[in-house]
Coordinates of C-alpha atoms (C1' of nucleotides) in Angstrom, one line a residue:
Chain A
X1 CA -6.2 -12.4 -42.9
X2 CA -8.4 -14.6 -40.4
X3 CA -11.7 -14.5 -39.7
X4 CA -13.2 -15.3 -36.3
X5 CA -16.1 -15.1 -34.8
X6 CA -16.6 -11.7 -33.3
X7 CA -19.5 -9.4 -32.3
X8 CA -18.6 -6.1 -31.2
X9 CA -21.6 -4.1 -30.0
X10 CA -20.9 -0.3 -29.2
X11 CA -24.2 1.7 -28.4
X12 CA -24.4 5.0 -28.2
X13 CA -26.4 5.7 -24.3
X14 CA -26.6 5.2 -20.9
X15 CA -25.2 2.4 -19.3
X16 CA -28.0 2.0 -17.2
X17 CA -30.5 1.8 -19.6
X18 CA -28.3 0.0 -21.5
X19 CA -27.3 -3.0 -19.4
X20 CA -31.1 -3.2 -18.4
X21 CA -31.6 -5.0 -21.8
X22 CA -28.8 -7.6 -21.2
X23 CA -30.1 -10.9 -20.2
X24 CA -29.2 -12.3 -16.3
X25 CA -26.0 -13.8 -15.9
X26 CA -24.5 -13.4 -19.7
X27 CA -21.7 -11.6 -19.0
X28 CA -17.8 -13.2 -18.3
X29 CA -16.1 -10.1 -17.5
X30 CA -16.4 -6.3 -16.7
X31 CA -13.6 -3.7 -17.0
X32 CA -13.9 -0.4 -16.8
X33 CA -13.3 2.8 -15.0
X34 CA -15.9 4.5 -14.4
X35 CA -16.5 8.8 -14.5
X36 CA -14.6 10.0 -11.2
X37 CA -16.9 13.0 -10.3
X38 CA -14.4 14.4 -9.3
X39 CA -14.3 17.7 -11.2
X40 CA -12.2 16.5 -13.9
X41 CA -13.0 17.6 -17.5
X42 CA -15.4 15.4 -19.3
X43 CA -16.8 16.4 -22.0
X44 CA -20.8 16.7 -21.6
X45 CA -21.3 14.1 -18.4
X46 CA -22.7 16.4 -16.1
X47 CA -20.0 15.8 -12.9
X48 CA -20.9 17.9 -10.6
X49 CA -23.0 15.5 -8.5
X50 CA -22.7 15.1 -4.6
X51 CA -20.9 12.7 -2.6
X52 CA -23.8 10.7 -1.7
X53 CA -25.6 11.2 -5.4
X54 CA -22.5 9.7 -6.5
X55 CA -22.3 7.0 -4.8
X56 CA -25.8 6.2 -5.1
X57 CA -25.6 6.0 -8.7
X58 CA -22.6 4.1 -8.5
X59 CA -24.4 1.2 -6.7
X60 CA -26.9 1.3 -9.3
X61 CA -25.3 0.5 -12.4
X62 CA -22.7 -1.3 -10.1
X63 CA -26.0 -3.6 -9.3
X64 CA -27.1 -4.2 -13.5
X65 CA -23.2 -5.3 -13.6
X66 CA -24.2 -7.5 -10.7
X67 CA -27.0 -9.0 -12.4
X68 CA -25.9 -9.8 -15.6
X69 CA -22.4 -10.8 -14.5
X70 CA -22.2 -14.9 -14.7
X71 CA -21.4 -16.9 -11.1
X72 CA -18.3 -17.2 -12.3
X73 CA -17.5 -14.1 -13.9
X74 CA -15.1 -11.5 -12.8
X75 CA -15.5 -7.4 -12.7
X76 CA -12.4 -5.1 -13.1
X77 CA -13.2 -1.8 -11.2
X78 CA -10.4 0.7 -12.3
X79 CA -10.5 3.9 -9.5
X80 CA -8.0 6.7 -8.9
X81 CA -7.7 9.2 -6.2
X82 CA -7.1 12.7 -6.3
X83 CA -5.7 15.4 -4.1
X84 CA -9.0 16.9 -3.8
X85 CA -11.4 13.9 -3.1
X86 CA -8.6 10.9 -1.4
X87 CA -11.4 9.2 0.1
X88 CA -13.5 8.7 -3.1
X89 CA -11.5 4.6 -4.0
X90 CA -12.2 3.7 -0.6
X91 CA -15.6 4.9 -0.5
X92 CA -17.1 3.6 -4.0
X93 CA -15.4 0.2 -2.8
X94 CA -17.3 0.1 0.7
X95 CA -20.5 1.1 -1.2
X96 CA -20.0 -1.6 -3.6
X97 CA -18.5 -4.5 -0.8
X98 CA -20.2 -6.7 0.6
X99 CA -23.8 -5.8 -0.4
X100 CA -23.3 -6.4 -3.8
X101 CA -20.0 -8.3 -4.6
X102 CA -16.7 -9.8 -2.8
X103 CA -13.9 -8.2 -3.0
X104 CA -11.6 -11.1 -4.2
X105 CA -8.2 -9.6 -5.2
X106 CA -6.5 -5.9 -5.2
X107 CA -4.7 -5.3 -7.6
X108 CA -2.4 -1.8 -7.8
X109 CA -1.8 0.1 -11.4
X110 CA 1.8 1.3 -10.4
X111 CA 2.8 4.1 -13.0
X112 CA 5.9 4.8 -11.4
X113 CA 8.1 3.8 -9.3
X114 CA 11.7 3.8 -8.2
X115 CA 13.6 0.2 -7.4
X116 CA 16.5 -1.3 -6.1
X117 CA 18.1 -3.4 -8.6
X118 CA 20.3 -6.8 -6.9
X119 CA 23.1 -4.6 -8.4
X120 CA 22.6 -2.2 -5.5
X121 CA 21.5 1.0 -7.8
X122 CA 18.4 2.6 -7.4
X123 CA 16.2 2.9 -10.5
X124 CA 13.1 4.8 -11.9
X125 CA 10.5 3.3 -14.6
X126 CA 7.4 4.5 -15.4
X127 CA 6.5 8.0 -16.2
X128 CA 6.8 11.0 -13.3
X129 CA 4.2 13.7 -13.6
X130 CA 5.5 16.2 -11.9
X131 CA 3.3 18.3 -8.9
X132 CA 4.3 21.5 -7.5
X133 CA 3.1 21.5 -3.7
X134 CA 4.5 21.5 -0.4
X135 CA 2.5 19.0 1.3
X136 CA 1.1 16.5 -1.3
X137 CA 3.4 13.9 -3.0
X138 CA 3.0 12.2 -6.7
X139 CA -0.1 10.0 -7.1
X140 CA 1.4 7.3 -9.7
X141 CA -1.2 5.0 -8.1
X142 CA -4.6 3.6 -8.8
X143 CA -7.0 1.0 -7.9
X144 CA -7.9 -2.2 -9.4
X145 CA -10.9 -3.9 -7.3
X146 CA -11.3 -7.4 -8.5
X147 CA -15.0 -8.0 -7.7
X148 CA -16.7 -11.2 -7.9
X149 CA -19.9 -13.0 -6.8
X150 CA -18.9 -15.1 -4.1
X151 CA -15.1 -14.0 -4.3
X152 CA -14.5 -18.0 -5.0
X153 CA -14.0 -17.4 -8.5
X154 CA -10.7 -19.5 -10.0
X155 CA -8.3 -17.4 -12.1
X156 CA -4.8 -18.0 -14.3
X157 CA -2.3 -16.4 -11.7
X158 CA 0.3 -17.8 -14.4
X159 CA -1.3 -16.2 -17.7
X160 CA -0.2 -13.0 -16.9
X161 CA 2.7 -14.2 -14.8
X162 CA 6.7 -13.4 -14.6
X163 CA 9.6 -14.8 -15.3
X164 CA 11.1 -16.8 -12.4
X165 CA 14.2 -15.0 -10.4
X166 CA 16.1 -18.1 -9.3
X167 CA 15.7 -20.8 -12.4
X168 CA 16.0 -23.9 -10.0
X169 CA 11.9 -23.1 -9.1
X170 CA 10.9 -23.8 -13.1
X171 CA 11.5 -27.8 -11.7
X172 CA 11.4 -27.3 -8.4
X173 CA 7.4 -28.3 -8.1
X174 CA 5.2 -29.8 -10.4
X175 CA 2.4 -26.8 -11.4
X176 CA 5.0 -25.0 -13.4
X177 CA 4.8 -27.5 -16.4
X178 CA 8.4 -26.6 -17.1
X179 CA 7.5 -22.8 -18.3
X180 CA 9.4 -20.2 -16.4
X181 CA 6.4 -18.4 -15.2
X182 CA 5.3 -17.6 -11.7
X183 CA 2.2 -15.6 -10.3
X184 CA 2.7 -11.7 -10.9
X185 CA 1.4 -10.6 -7.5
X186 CA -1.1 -7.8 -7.3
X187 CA 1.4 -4.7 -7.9
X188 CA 0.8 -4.3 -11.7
X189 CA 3.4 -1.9 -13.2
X190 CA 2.3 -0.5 -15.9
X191 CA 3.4 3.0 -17.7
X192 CA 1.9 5.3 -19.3
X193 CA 2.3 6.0 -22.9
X194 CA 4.3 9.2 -23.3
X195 CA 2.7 12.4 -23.1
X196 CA 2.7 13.4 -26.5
X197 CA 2.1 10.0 -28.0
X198 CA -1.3 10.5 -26.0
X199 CA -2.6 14.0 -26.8
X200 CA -2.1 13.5 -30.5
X201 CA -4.3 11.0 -30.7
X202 CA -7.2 10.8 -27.9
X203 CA -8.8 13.4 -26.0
X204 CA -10.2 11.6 -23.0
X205 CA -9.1 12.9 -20.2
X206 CA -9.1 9.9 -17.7
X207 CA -8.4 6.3 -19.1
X208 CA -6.6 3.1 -18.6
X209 CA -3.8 1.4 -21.1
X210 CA -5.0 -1.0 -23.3
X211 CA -2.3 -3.4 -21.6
X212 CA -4.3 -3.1 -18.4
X213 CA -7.4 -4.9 -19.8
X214 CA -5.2 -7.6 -21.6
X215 CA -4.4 -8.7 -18.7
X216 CA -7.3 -8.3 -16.9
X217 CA -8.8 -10.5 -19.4
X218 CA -5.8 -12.9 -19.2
X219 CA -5.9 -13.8 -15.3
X220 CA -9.3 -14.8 -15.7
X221 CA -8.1 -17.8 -17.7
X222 CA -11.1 -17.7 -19.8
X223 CA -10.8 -18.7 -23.6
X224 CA -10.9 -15.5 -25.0
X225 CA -13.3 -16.9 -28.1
X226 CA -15.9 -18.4 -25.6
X227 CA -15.8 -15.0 -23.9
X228 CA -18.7 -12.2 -23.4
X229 CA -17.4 -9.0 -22.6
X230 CA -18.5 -5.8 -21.1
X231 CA -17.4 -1.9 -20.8
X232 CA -20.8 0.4 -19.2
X233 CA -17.8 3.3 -19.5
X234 CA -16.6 2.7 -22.8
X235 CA -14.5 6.0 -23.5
X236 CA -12.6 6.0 -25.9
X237 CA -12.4 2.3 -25.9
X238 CA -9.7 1.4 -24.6
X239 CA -11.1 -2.2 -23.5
X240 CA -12.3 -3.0 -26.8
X241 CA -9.2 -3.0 -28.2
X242 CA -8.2 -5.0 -25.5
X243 CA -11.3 -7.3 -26.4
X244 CA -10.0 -7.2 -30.1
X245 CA -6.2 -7.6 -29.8
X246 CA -6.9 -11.0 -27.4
X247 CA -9.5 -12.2 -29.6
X248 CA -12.3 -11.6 -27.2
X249 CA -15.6 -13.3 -28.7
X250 CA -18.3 -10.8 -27.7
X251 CA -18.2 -7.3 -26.5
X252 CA -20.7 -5.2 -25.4
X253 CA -19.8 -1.0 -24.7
X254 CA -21.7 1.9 -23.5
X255 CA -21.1 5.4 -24.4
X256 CA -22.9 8.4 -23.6
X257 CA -20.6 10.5 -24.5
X258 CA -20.8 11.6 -28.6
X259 CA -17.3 12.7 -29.1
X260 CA -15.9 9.8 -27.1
X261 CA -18.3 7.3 -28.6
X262 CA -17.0 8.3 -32.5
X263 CA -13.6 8.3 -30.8
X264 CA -14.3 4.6 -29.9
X265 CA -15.7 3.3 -33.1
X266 CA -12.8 5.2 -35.1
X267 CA -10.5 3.4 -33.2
X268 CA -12.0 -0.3 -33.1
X269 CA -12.1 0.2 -37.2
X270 CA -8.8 1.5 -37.4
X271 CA -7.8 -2.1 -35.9
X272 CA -9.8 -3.8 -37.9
X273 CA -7.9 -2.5 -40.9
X274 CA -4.2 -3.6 -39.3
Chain B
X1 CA 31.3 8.2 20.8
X2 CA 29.2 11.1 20.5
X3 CA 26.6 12.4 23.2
X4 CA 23.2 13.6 22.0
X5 CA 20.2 14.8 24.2
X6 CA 18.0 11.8 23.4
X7 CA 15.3 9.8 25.5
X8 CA 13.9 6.9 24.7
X9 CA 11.3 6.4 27.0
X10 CA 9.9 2.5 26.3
X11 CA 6.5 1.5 28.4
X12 CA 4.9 -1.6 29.3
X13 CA 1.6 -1.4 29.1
X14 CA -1.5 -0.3 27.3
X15 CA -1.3 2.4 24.9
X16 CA -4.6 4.1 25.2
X17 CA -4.1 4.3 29.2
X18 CA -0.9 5.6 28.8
X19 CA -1.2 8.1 25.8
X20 CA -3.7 9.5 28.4
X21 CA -0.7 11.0 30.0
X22 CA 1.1 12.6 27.5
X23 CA 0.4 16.2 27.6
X24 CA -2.0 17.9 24.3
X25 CA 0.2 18.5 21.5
X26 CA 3.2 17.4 22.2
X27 CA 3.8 15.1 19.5
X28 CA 5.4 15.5 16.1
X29 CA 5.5 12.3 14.4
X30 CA 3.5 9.0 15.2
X31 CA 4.4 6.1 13.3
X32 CA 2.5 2.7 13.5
X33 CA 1.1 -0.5 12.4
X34 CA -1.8 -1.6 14.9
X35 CA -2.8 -5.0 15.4
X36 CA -5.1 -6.1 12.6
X37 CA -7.2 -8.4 14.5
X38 CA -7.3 -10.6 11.3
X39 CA -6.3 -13.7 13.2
X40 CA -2.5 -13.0 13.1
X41 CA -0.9 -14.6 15.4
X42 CA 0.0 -12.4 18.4
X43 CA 1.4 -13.3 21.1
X44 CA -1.2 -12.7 23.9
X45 CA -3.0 -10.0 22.3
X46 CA -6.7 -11.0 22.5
X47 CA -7.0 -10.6 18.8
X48 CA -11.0 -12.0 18.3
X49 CA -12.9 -8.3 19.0
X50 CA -15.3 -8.9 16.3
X51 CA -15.5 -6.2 13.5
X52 CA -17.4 -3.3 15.2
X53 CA -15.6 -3.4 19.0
X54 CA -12.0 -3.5 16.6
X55 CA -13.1 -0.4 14.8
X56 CA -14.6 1.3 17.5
X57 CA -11.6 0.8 19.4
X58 CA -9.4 1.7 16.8
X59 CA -11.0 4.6 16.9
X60 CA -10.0 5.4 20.8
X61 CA -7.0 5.0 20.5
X62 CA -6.7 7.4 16.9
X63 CA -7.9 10.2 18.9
X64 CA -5.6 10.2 21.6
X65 CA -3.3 10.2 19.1
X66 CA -5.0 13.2 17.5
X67 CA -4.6 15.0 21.2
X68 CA -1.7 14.9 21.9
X69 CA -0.3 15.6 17.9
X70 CA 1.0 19.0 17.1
X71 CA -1.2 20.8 14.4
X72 CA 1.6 20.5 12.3
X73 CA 2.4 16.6 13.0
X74 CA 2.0 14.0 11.4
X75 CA 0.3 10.4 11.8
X76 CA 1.6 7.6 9.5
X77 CA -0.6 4.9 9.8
X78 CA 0.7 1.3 8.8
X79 CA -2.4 -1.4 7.6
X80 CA -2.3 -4.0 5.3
X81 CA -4.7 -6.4 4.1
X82 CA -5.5 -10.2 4.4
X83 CA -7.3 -12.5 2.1
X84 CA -9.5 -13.3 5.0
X85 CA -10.6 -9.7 5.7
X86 CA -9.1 -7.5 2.3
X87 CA -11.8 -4.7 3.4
X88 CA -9.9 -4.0 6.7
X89 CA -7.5 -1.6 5.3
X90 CA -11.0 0.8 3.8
X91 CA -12.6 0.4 6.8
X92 CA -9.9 1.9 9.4
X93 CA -9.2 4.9 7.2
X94 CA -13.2 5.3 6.5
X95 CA -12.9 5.1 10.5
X96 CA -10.6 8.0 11.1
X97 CA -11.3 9.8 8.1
X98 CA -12.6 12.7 8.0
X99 CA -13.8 12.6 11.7
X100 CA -10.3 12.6 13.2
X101 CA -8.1 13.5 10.6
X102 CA -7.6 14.6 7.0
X103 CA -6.0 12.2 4.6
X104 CA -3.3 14.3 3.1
X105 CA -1.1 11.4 1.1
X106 CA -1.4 7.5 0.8
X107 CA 2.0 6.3 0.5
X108 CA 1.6 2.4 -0.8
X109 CA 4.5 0.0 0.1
X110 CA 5.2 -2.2 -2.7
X111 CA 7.6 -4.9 -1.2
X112 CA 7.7 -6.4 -4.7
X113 CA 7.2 -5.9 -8.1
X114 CA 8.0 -6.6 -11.8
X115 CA 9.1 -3.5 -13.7
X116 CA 10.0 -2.6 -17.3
X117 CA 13.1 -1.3 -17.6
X118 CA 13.9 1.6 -20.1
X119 CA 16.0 -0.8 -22.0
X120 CA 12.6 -3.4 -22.5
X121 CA 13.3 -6.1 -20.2
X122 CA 11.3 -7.2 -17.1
X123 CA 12.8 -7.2 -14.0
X124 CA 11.5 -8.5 -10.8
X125 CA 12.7 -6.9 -7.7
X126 CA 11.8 -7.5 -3.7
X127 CA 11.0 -10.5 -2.0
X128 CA 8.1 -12.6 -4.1
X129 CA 6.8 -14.7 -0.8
X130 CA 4.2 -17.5 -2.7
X131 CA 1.3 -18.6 -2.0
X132 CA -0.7 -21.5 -3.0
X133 CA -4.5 -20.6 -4.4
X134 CA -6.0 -20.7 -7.4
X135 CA -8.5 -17.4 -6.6
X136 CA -6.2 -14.9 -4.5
X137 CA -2.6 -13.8 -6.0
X138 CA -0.2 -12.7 -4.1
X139 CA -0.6 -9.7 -2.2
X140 CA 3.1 -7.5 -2.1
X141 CA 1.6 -4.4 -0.7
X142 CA 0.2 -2.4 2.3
X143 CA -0.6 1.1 3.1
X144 CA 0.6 3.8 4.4
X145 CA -2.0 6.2 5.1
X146 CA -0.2 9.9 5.8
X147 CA -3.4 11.9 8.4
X148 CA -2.7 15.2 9.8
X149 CA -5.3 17.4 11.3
X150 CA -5.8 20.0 9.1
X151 CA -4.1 18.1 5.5
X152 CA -1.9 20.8 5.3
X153 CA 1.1 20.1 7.0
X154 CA 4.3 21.1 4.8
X155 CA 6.7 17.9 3.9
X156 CA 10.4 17.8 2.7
X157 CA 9.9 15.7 -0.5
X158 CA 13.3 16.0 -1.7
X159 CA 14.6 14.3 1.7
X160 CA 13.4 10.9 0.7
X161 CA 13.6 12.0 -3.1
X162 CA 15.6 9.8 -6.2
X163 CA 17.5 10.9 -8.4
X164 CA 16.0 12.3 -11.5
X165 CA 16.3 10.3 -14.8
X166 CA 17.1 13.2 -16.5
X167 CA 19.8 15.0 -15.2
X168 CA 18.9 18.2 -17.1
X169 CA 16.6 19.1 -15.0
X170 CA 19.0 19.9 -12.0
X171 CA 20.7 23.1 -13.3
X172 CA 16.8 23.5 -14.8
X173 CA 15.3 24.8 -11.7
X174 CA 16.7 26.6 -9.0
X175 CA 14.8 24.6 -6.3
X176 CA 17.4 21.8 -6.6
X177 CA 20.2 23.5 -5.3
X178 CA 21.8 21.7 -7.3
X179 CA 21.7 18.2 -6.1
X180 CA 20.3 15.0 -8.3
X181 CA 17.2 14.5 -6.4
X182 CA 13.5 14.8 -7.1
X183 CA 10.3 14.3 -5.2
X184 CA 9.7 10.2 -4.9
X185 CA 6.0 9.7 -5.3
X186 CA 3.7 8.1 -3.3
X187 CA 4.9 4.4 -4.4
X188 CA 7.8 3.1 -1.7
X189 CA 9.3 0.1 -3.3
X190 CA 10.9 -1.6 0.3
X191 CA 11.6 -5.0 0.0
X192 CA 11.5 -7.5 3.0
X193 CA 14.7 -8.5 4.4
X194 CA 14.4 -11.9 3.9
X195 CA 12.7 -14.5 5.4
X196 CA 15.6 -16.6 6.7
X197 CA 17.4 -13.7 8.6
X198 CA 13.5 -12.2 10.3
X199 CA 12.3 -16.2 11.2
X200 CA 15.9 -16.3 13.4
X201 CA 15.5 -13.1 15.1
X202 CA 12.4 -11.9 15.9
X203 CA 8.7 -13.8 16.5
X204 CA 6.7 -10.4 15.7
X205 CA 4.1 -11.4 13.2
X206 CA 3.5 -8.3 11.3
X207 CA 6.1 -5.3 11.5
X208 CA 7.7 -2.9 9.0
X209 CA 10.8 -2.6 8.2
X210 CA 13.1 0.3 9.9
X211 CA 13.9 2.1 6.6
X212 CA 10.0 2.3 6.1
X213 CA 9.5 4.1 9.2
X214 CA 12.9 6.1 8.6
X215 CA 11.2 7.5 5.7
X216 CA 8.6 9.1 6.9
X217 CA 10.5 10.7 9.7
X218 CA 12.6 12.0 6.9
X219 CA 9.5 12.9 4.7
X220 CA 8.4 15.0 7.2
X221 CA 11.3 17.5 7.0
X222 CA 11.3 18.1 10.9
X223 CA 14.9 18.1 12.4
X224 CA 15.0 14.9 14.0
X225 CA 16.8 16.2 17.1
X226 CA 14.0 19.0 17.7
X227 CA 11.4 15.9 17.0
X228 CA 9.4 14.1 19.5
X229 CA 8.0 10.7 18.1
X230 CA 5.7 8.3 19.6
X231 CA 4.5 4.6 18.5
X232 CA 1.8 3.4 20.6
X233 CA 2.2 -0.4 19.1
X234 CA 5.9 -0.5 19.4
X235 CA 6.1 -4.2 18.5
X236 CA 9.7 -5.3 18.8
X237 CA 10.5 -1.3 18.5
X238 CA 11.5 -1.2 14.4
X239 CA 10.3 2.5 15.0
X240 CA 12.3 3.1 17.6
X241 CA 15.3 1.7 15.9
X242 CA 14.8 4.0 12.7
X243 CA 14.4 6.9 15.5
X244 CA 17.7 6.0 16.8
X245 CA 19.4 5.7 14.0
X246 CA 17.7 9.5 12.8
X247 CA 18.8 11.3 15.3
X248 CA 14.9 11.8 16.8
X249 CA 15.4 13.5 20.0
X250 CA 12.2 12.3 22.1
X251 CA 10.7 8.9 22.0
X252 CA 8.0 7.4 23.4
X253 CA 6.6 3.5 22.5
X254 CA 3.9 1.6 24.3
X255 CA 3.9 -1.8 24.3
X256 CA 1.7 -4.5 26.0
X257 CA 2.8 -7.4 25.5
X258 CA 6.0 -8.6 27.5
X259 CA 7.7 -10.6 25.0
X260 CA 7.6 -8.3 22.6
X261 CA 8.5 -5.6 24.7
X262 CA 11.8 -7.5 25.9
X263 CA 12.9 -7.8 22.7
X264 CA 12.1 -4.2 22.0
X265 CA 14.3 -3.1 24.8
X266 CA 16.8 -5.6 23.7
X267 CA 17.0 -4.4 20.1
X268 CA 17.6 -1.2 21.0
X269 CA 20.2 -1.6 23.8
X270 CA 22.1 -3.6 21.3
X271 CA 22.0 -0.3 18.8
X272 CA 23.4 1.9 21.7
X273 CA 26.2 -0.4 21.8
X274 CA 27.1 -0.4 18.7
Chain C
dA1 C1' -4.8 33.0 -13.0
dG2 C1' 0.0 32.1 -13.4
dA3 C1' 4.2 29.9 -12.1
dG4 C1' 6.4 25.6 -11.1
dC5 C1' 7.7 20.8 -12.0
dC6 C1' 10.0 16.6 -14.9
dG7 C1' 10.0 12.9 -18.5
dC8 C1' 10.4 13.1 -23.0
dT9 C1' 10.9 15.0 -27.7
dG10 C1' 12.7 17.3 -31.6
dA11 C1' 15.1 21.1 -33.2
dA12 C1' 19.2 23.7 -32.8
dT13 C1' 23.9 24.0 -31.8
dC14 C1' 28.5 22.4 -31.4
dC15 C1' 32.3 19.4 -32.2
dT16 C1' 34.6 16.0 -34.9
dT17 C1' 35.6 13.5 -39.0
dT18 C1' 35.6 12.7 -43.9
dT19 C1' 35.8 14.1 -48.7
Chain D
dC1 C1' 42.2 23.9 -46.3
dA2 C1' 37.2 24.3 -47.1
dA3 C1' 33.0 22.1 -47.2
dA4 C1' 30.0 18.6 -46.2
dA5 C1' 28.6 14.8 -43.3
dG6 C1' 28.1 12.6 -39.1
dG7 C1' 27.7 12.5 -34.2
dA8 C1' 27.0 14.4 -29.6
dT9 C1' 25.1 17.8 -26.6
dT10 C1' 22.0 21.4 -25.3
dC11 C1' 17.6 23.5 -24.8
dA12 C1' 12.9 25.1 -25.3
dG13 C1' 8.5 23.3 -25.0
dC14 C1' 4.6 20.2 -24.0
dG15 C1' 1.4 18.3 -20.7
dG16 C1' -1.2 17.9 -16.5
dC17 C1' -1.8 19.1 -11.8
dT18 C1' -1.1 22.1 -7.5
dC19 C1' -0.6 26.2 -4.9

DNA sequence: AGAGCCGCTGAATCCTTTT
DNA sequence: CAAAAGGATTCAGCGGCTC
């Protein structure tokens, strides 16, 4: 066993009031995905305000994140659509950019998708949910703003990267350092876990892979142990366990939410054990 | 050689003078990619409207489109995004939407990706064109937004479908009739032809490729030679290629600048020959 | 509200081979 | 030849989301 330095702080409470007690420009990085209002199934969060409520409040805890975000210091904001509100990505964006933050990068969760190999064939990865309608297709697509101060923030395209295509590039220029890694682009393909995998174990309804803030926390190029973390939607903690598996330094997670707050702290012990 | 009842009508000239004359819904399908007034280098286009004018005017020319569509047609809009303006993509639909249309589907074209494959190796597939920056990674993708008028026009899935992973699900349900194909999503992986073979033949900046816009004529599930289409940015006429090559009965494309027109009319006279 | 859809699983079934 | 073991195929069912 190892022993680092670790601090991880999960309160049970509103963000808001929350993040109010975190000193100015602490923070390195945000990731989270915040409550859609969009009718789906949370447990207690009442979610059933208007459009304009919504996006109100969105620009208020979207400002504390503002505040005690570093110059330097990066903000993941995972969105989804749905059938019944399409607009909603675009609009929490456009509330968000350019009062409070640049919009730097976009990156796009892909779930699913079908390719065409070099062979020719046509392939499908990634998990197909399956929706019966006439007019709407499958949404195995969601948003990943990367919002920044000044939107000059620098970042590790290669941390997270690929493997190279054509081999001769790994010499080809200097920056590669002789690894066989290039930048990833902003598609991020990244499946689900399987169905029943999932509903054994969590019951949050709406929530990212824990893969999604690895590497959120990887193209920042940050040292993970110099790093101060932050989740205002915790859940069921999925970016903690990010936080813990990279070796994240401090972490800091709000939960409203009871059921998914225990959920949370079950599961960041349950690592702790492995 | 086989004779079909088509016309490709192919104008010179401004779009929004000439859409004036096309009678109320008359239109089935619109496919198009407008200029993005990001500093792309058009050809004569005067491509410096600052933000407002470009939306505002974006917005004339969407609702002559909206006139003369068919309540049951469809408008598949083309935009991607630039590092120098990444909000322009938000701000057109937030532009049209909900005032002119409904947004019934976002179709994103991913021109390249790294996948997972079932067998647990990574795979990159499409054209990975790089850039140098240490802050913006690359961007693969653009949007296609799918805006009817009412967001409830019906659409052939299975026309553009893929073959299911599973093939017992063909005999499962009866809707297959059989065939190995399901519904696609809304993810289009369509990879560049490359840059060698475009930089020889054509000068147009910013187009899509013909199998994007055959897709959505096929999406739509109307017989292409009961289907009249229009592009009011033809470009060098990749629309009106995939409409040749689908059959569509009725064209129309507008197109203002000459050079680009030319080559239009050239690309397609070369398909007739063929 | 109830049916439909599709990746995925695990149980059940069927066919083959070995003892 | 019967019984057991091993392998392959089939099939119901889950889950989430829409009409």
């Amino acid at each position: 066993m190892t022993t680092t330095a670790t601090s991880f702080e999960l309160h049970l409470g509103d963000c808001l009031t929350g993040m109010k007690q975190l000193p100015t420009s602490s923070v390195d990085l945000v990731v989270t995905s915040p409550p859609y209002n969009l009718g789906t199934s949370y447990s207690t969060y009442i979610d059933t305000l208007d459009r304009a409520d919504y996006l109100e409040w969105t620009r208020c805890w979207a400002a504390e994140i503002r505040r005690v975000l570093k110059p330097e210091g990066s903000f993941f904001l995972n969105v989804g659509a749905a059938p019944s509100n399409p607009l909603m990505p675009h609009q929490i964006l456009l509330a968000l950019v350019p009062d409070l933050f640049h919009l730097q990068n976009t990156f796009h969760w892909i779930k699913s998708i079908t390719v065409d190999t070099r062979d020719g064939d046509e392939i499908s990865v990634g998990h197909f949910k399956p929706i019966n309608s006439q007019r709407f297709v499958n949404d195995c697509h969601e948003f990943i703003y990367h919002l920044t101060p000044d939107g000059r923030v620098p970042l590790d395209r290669r941390a997270v990267g690929v493997a190279y295509v054509h081999k001769s590039n790994i010499t080809r220029w200097g920056h590669t350092g002789g690894q066989d890694k290039r930048c990833r682009g902003n598609n991020w393909f990244i499946p689900y876990e399987t169905i029943q995998r999932r509903s054994a174990e969590r019951p949050h309804p709406a929530t990212f892979p824990v893969s999604l803030a690895a590497r959120c926390i990887g193209i920042t190029g940050l040292p993970p142990s110099e790093m101060t973390m932050l989740e205002p939607f915790l859940g069921i903690g999925h970016a903690a366990l990010a936080a813990r598996q990279t070796g994240v330094a401090k972490f800091i997670g709000f939960e409203i939410d009871e059921q998914y707050f225990a959920e949370a702290e079950a599961r960041l012990n349950r690592t702790n054990d492995s």
